[in-house]
mmCIF file of C-alpha atoms in Angstrom:
data_model
loop_
_atom_site.group_PDB
_atom_site.id
_atom_site.type_symbol
_atom_site.label_atom_id
_atom_site.label_comp_id
_atom_site.label_asym_id
_atom_site.label_seq_id
_atom_site.Cartn_x
_atom_site.Cartn_y
_atom_site.Cartn_z
ATOM 1 C CA MET A 1 162.741 124.572 258.431
ATOM 2 C CA ASP A 2 166.354 124.328 257.269
ATOM 3 C CA GLN A 3 165.580 126.677 254.369
ATOM 4 C CA THR A 4 164.182 129.253 256.794
ATOM 5 C CA ILE A 5 167.295 129.102 258.948
ATOM 6 C CA SER A 6 169.598 129.490 255.940
ATOM 7 C CA PHE A 7 167.634 132.489 254.705
ATOM 8 C CA PHE A 8 168.427 134.505 257.826
ATOM 9 C CA SER A 9 172.045 135.274 258.661
ATOM 10 C CA GLY A 10 173.942 137.396 261.126
ATOM 11 C CA PHE A 11 175.241 140.895 260.570
ATOM 12 C CA THR A 12 178.650 141.030 258.858
ATOM 13 C CA ILE A 13 181.141 143.696 257.808
ATOM 14 C CA LYS A 14 179.824 143.435 254.255
ATOM 15 C CA ASP A 15 176.521 144.778 255.509
ATOM 16 C CA VAL A 16 178.284 147.919 256.723
ATOM 17 C CA TRP A 17 179.623 148.443 253.197
ATOM 18 C CA PHE A 18 176.126 147.824 251.857
ATOM 19 C CA LEU A 19 174.791 150.588 254.111
ATOM 20 C CA GLY A 20 177.696 152.832 253.131
ATOM 21 C CA GLU A 21 176.940 152.441 249.435
ATOM 22 C CA ALA A 22 173.280 153.180 250.149
ATOM 23 C CA ALA A 23 174.331 156.300 252.097
ATOM 24 C CA LEU A 24 176.266 157.510 249.045
ATOM 25 C CA ARG A 25 173.129 157.033 246.949
ATOM 26 C CA THR A 26 171.209 159.099 249.504
ATOM 27 C CA LEU A 27 173.892 161.785 249.335
ATOM 28 C CA TRP A 28 173.852 161.846 245.531
ATOM 29 C CA THR A 29 170.061 162.078 245.437
ATOM 30 C CA SER A 30 170.124 164.894 247.977
ATOM 31 C CA VAL A 31 172.905 166.865 246.278
ATOM 32 C CA LEU A 32 171.146 166.816 242.912
ATOM 33 C CA SER A 33 167.756 167.694 244.358
ATOM 34 C CA ILE A 34 168.986 170.440 246.674
ATOM 35 C CA SER A 35 171.309 172.129 244.160
ATOM 36 C CA ILE A 36 168.851 172.167 241.247
ATOM 37 C CA GLY A 37 165.890 172.855 243.535
ATOM 38 C CA THR A 38 167.688 175.787 245.147
ATOM 39 C CA ALA A 39 168.448 177.348 241.761
ATOM 40 C CA LEU A 40 164.823 176.967 240.690
ATOM 41 C CA GLY A 41 163.605 178.189 244.076
ATOM 42 C CA VAL A 42 165.632 181.401 243.790
ATOM 43 C CA ILE A 43 164.076 182.047 240.373
ATOM 44 C CA PHE A 44 160.590 181.308 241.712
ATOM 45 C CA GLY A 45 161.219 183.543 244.732
ATOM 46 C CA TRP A 46 162.273 186.388 242.455
ATOM 47 C CA LEU A 47 159.141 185.876 240.364
ATOM 48 C CA LEU A 48 156.963 185.913 243.478
ATOM 49 C CA HIS A 49 158.593 189.179 244.557
ATOM 50 C CA GLU A 50 158.500 190.912 241.194
ATOM 51 C CA GLY A 51 155.306 189.392 239.804
ATOM 52 C CA ARG A 52 153.172 190.381 242.758
ATOM 53 C CA ILE A 53 149.536 189.860 241.711
ATOM 54 C CA LEU A 54 150.281 187.757 238.600
ATOM 55 C CA ALA A 55 152.616 185.421 240.472
ATOM 56 C CA ALA A 56 150.168 185.180 243.372
ATOM 57 C CA LEU A 57 147.460 183.980 240.984
ATOM 58 C CA THR A 58 149.582 181.553 238.939
ATOM 59 C CA LEU A 59 152.863 180.412 240.477
ATOM 60 C CA ALA A 60 152.015 180.660 244.181
ATOM 61 C CA PRO A 61 149.109 178.138 244.105
ATOM 62 C CA VAL A 62 151.280 175.559 242.321
ATOM 63 C CA LEU A 63 154.077 175.951 244.867
ATOM 64 C CA ASP A 64 151.539 175.704 247.699
ATOM 65 C CA ILE A 65 150.395 172.337 246.341
ATOM 66 C CA PHE A 66 153.921 170.912 246.425
ATOM 67 C CA ARG A 67 154.496 172.327 249.921
ATOM 68 C CA SER A 68 151.178 171.066 251.287
ATOM 69 C CA VAL A 69 150.749 167.590 249.788
ATOM 70 C CA PRO A 70 152.774 164.947 251.683
ATOM 71 C CA LEU A 71 155.964 164.120 249.831
ATOM 72 C CA ILE A 72 155.305 160.390 249.827
ATOM 73 C CA ILE A 73 152.034 160.969 247.931
ATOM 74 C CA GLN A 74 153.825 163.137 245.376
ATOM 75 C CA LEU A 75 156.451 160.449 244.818
ATOM 76 C CA VAL A 76 153.955 157.622 244.351
ATOM 77 C CA LEU A 77 151.654 159.624 242.080
ATOM 78 C CA PHE A 78 154.470 160.879 239.859
ATOM 79 C CA TYR A 79 156.154 157.484 239.575
ATOM 80 C CA ASN A 80 152.906 155.779 238.583
ATOM 81 C CA PHE A 81 151.450 158.445 236.305
ATOM 82 C CA ALA A 82 154.629 159.671 234.573
ATOM 83 C CA PRO A 83 154.665 156.710 232.120
ATOM 84 C CA ILE A 84 151.174 157.721 230.967
ATOM 85 C CA VAL A 85 152.610 160.939 229.496
ATOM 86 C CA GLY A 86 155.658 159.172 228.092
ATOM 87 C CA LEU A 87 158.125 159.764 230.926
ATOM 88 C CA ASN A 88 159.622 156.358 231.625
ATOM 89 C CA LEU A 89 161.827 157.273 234.561
ATOM 90 C CA ASP A 90 163.449 154.830 236.948
ATOM 91 C CA PRO A 91 162.942 155.217 240.722
ATOM 92 C CA PHE A 92 166.119 157.284 241.113
ATOM 93 C CA TRP A 93 165.207 159.954 238.581
ATOM 94 C CA SER A 94 161.565 159.978 239.645
ATOM 95 C CA GLY A 95 162.715 160.682 243.183
ATOM 96 C CA VAL A 96 165.127 163.395 242.047
ATOM 97 C CA VAL A 97 162.440 165.159 239.987
ATOM 98 C CA ILE A 98 159.928 165.305 242.842
ATOM 99 C CA LEU A 99 162.516 166.189 245.478
ATOM 100 C CA THR A 100 163.807 168.959 243.214
ATOM 101 C CA ILE A 101 160.343 170.473 242.758
ATOM 102 C CA TYR A 102 159.629 170.053 246.454
ATOM 103 C CA THR A 103 162.895 171.809 247.331
ATOM 104 C CA ALA A 104 162.163 174.602 244.857
ATOM 105 C CA ALA A 105 158.740 175.146 246.418
ATOM 106 C CA LEU A 106 160.288 175.472 249.884
ATOM 107 C CA VAL A 107 163.207 177.638 248.771
ATOM 108 C CA ALA A 108 160.919 180.003 246.827
ATOM 109 C CA ASN A 109 159.526 181.558 250.002
ATOM 110 C CA VAL A 110 162.986 181.643 251.548
ATOM 111 C CA ALA A 111 164.364 183.470 248.499
ATOM 112 C CA ARG A 112 161.483 185.914 248.438
ATOM 113 C CA GLY A 113 162.081 186.627 252.109
ATOM 114 C CA GLY A 114 165.747 187.277 251.371
ATOM 115 C CA ILE A 115 164.907 189.782 248.645
ATOM 116 C CA GLU A 116 162.379 191.554 250.838
ATOM 117 C CA ALA A 117 164.889 191.641 253.718
ATOM 118 C CA VAL A 118 166.856 194.290 251.822
ATOM 119 C CA GLY A 119 165.149 197.607 252.512
ATOM 120 C CA ARG A 120 163.991 199.910 249.736
ATOM 121 C CA PRO A 121 166.237 202.792 250.895
ATOM 122 C CA MET A 122 169.308 200.628 250.415
ATOM 123 C CA ARG A 123 168.175 199.564 246.968
ATOM 124 C CA ARG A 124 167.400 203.162 246.001
ATOM 125 C CA ALA A 125 170.879 204.141 247.175
ATOM 126 C CA ALA A 126 172.396 201.440 244.949
ATOM 127 C CA ARG A 127 170.436 202.677 241.946
ATOM 128 C CA SER A 128 171.390 206.295 242.702
ATOM 129 C CA LEU A 129 175.046 205.230 242.491
ATOM 130 C CA GLY A 130 174.464 204.179 238.893
ATOM 131 C CA MET A 131 173.900 200.478 239.397
ATOM 132 C CA SER A 132 171.580 198.737 237.015
ATOM 133 C CA TYR A 133 168.756 196.517 238.287
ATOM 134 C CA TRP A 134 170.829 193.352 237.858
ATOM 135 C CA GLN A 135 173.919 194.927 239.426
ATOM 136 C CA ASP A 136 171.759 195.885 242.388
ATOM 137 C CA MET A 137 170.496 192.295 242.649
ATOM 138 C CA ARG A 138 174.005 190.843 242.365
ATOM 139 C CA HIS A 139 176.018 193.199 244.565
ATOM 140 C CA VAL A 140 173.425 194.313 247.126
ATOM 141 C CA VAL A 141 170.406 192.049 247.356
ATOM 142 C CA LEU A 142 172.151 188.693 246.968
ATOM 143 C CA PRO A 143 174.910 189.234 249.591
ATOM 144 C CA ILE A 144 172.676 190.888 252.199
ATOM 145 C CA GLY A 145 169.481 188.922 251.600
ATOM 146 C CA GLY A 146 171.388 185.665 251.207
ATOM 147 C CA ARG A 147 173.015 186.030 254.612
ATOM 148 C CA ALA A 148 169.675 186.885 256.203
ATOM 149 C CA VAL A 149 167.962 183.704 255.014
ATOM 150 C CA PHE A 150 170.962 181.369 254.990
ATOM 151 C CA PRO A 151 169.942 179.587 258.242
ATOM 152 C CA ALA A 152 166.473 178.975 256.789
ATOM 153 C CA TRP A 153 168.003 177.511 253.630
ATOM 154 C CA VAL A 154 170.234 175.205 255.678
ATOM 155 C CA GLY A 155 167.122 173.968 257.471
ATOM 156 C CA VAL A 156 165.460 173.253 254.135
ATOM 157 C CA ALA A 157 168.528 171.421 252.833
ATOM 158 C CA LEU A 158 168.816 169.213 255.922
ATOM 159 C CA GLY A 159 165.082 168.514 255.810
ATOM 160 C CA VAL A 160 165.218 167.464 252.157
ATOM 161 C CA MET A 161 168.184 165.194 252.870
ATOM 162 C CA LYS A 162 166.149 163.390 255.519
ATOM 163 C CA ASP A 163 163.030 163.378 253.346
ATOM 164 C CA SER A 164 165.014 161.646 250.596
ATOM 165 C CA ALA A 165 164.442 158.459 252.601
ATOM 166 C CA LEU A 166 160.896 158.448 251.207
ATOM 167 C CA VAL A 167 162.274 157.573 247.765
ATOM 168 C CA SER A 168 162.522 154.059 249.183
ATOM 169 C CA VAL A 169 158.777 153.613 248.530
ATOM 170 C CA LEU A 170 159.619 153.571 244.809
ATOM 171 C CA GLY A 171 162.032 150.670 245.276
ATOM 172 C CA TYR A 172 165.231 152.699 245.071
ATOM 173 C CA VAL A 173 167.822 151.206 247.426
ATOM 174 C CA GLU A 174 168.958 154.231 249.383
ATOM 175 C CA LEU A 175 169.846 154.215 253.073
ATOM 176 C CA LEU A 176 166.379 153.517 254.486
ATOM 177 C CA LYS A 177 165.573 150.826 251.922
ATOM 178 C CA ALA A 178 168.936 149.160 252.539
ATOM 179 C CA SER A 179 168.187 149.185 256.261
ATOM 180 C CA GLN A 180 164.845 147.497 255.671
ATOM 181 C CA ILE A 181 166.506 144.824 253.555
ATOM 182 C CA LEU A 182 169.097 144.105 256.240
ATOM 183 C CA ILE A 183 166.516 144.084 259.023
ATOM 184 C CA THR A 184 164.514 141.489 257.118
ATOM 185 C CA ARG A 185 167.594 139.296 256.667
ATOM 186 C CA THR A 186 169.359 139.699 259.989
ATOM 187 C CA GLN A 187 166.389 140.310 262.311
ATOM 188 C CA GLU A 188 168.472 142.917 264.160
ATOM 189 C CA PRO A 189 166.461 146.138 263.840
ATOM 190 C CA PHE A 190 168.141 148.013 266.701
ATOM 191 C CA LEU A 191 171.646 147.513 265.305
ATOM 192 C CA ILE A 192 170.686 148.275 261.710
ATOM 193 C CA LEU A 193 168.649 151.383 262.514
ATOM 194 C CA SER A 194 171.401 152.652 264.818
ATOM 195 C CA LEU A 195 173.928 152.335 262.001
ATOM 196 C CA ALA A 196 171.519 153.990 259.545
ATOM 197 C CA GLY A 197 171.025 156.853 261.998
ATOM 198 C CA ALA A 198 174.800 157.176 262.321
ATOM 199 C CA PHE A 199 175.131 157.433 258.537
ATOM 200 C CA TYR A 200 172.407 160.100 258.379
ATOM 201 C CA PHE A 201 174.203 161.988 261.129
ATOM 202 C CA ALA A 202 177.509 161.703 259.243
ATOM 203 C CA LEU A 203 175.840 163.199 256.162
ATOM 204 C CA SER A 204 174.063 166.026 257.980
ATOM 205 C CA PHE A 205 176.517 167.075 260.691
ATOM 206 C CA PRO A 206 179.236 168.524 258.384
ATOM 207 C CA ILE A 207 176.608 170.694 256.671
ATOM 208 C CA SER A 208 175.276 172.120 259.932
ATOM 209 C CA ARG A 209 178.780 172.707 261.315
ATOM 210 C CA TYR A 210 180.016 174.409 258.162
ATOM 211 C CA ALA A 211 176.884 176.563 258.095
ATOM 212 C CA ALA A 212 177.493 177.574 261.725
ATOM 213 C CA LYS A 213 181.081 178.589 260.898
ATOM 214 C CA LEU A 214 179.900 180.691 257.958
ATOM 215 C CA GLU A 215 177.351 182.465 260.141
ATOM 216 C CA LYS A 216 180.027 183.276 262.734
ATOM 217 C CA ARG A 217 182.370 184.570 260.037
ATOM 218 C CA TRP A 218 179.654 186.794 258.595
ATOM 219 C CA ALA A 219 178.775 188.103 262.072
ATOM 220 C CA GLN A 220 182.322 189.391 262.652
#
């Protein structure tokens, strides 16, 4: 009985630091996954737009799988089957790999929508001015299409940041896993989950506010 009592302890300031460190791990996981996934997603979106039939038969079904299968299943399957093919990745990198592919699959449709948002007359006008295909993509399609789909990309980024909590099923101590550990020790779920929610809000709110300011600036 004494051992049971000594195992549980009250919430202390050190636990706040523990949650803060876990929040930084969540942020780092999200930044890597979103940045690399966005770059890949833009490439995939361009391929879907330019490849048409070929991309629809090859790339599109693969992206649909990653968009459709629940993320937690993807994480568990990859983490358990990767060693079979010689990929001995720890929980952090396993989570980053799957979150990156998942982000790329979501961003691909967003990027394709951005490219298709630029009308053909405008693109023909750019080419008639002597622009090459890549100059047209850089100076016309990217600025106009990027602004059109920017809110959708922000939604994807915020969603992936929240979905990064699922990496906890692999044993990686990010914010959700740290909360579970503290709840088990302190038996104060309301306090711990409230603090975890506050940390998630602190990570997400600056992104949404900065995105809103950019949209207002572009609208002027």
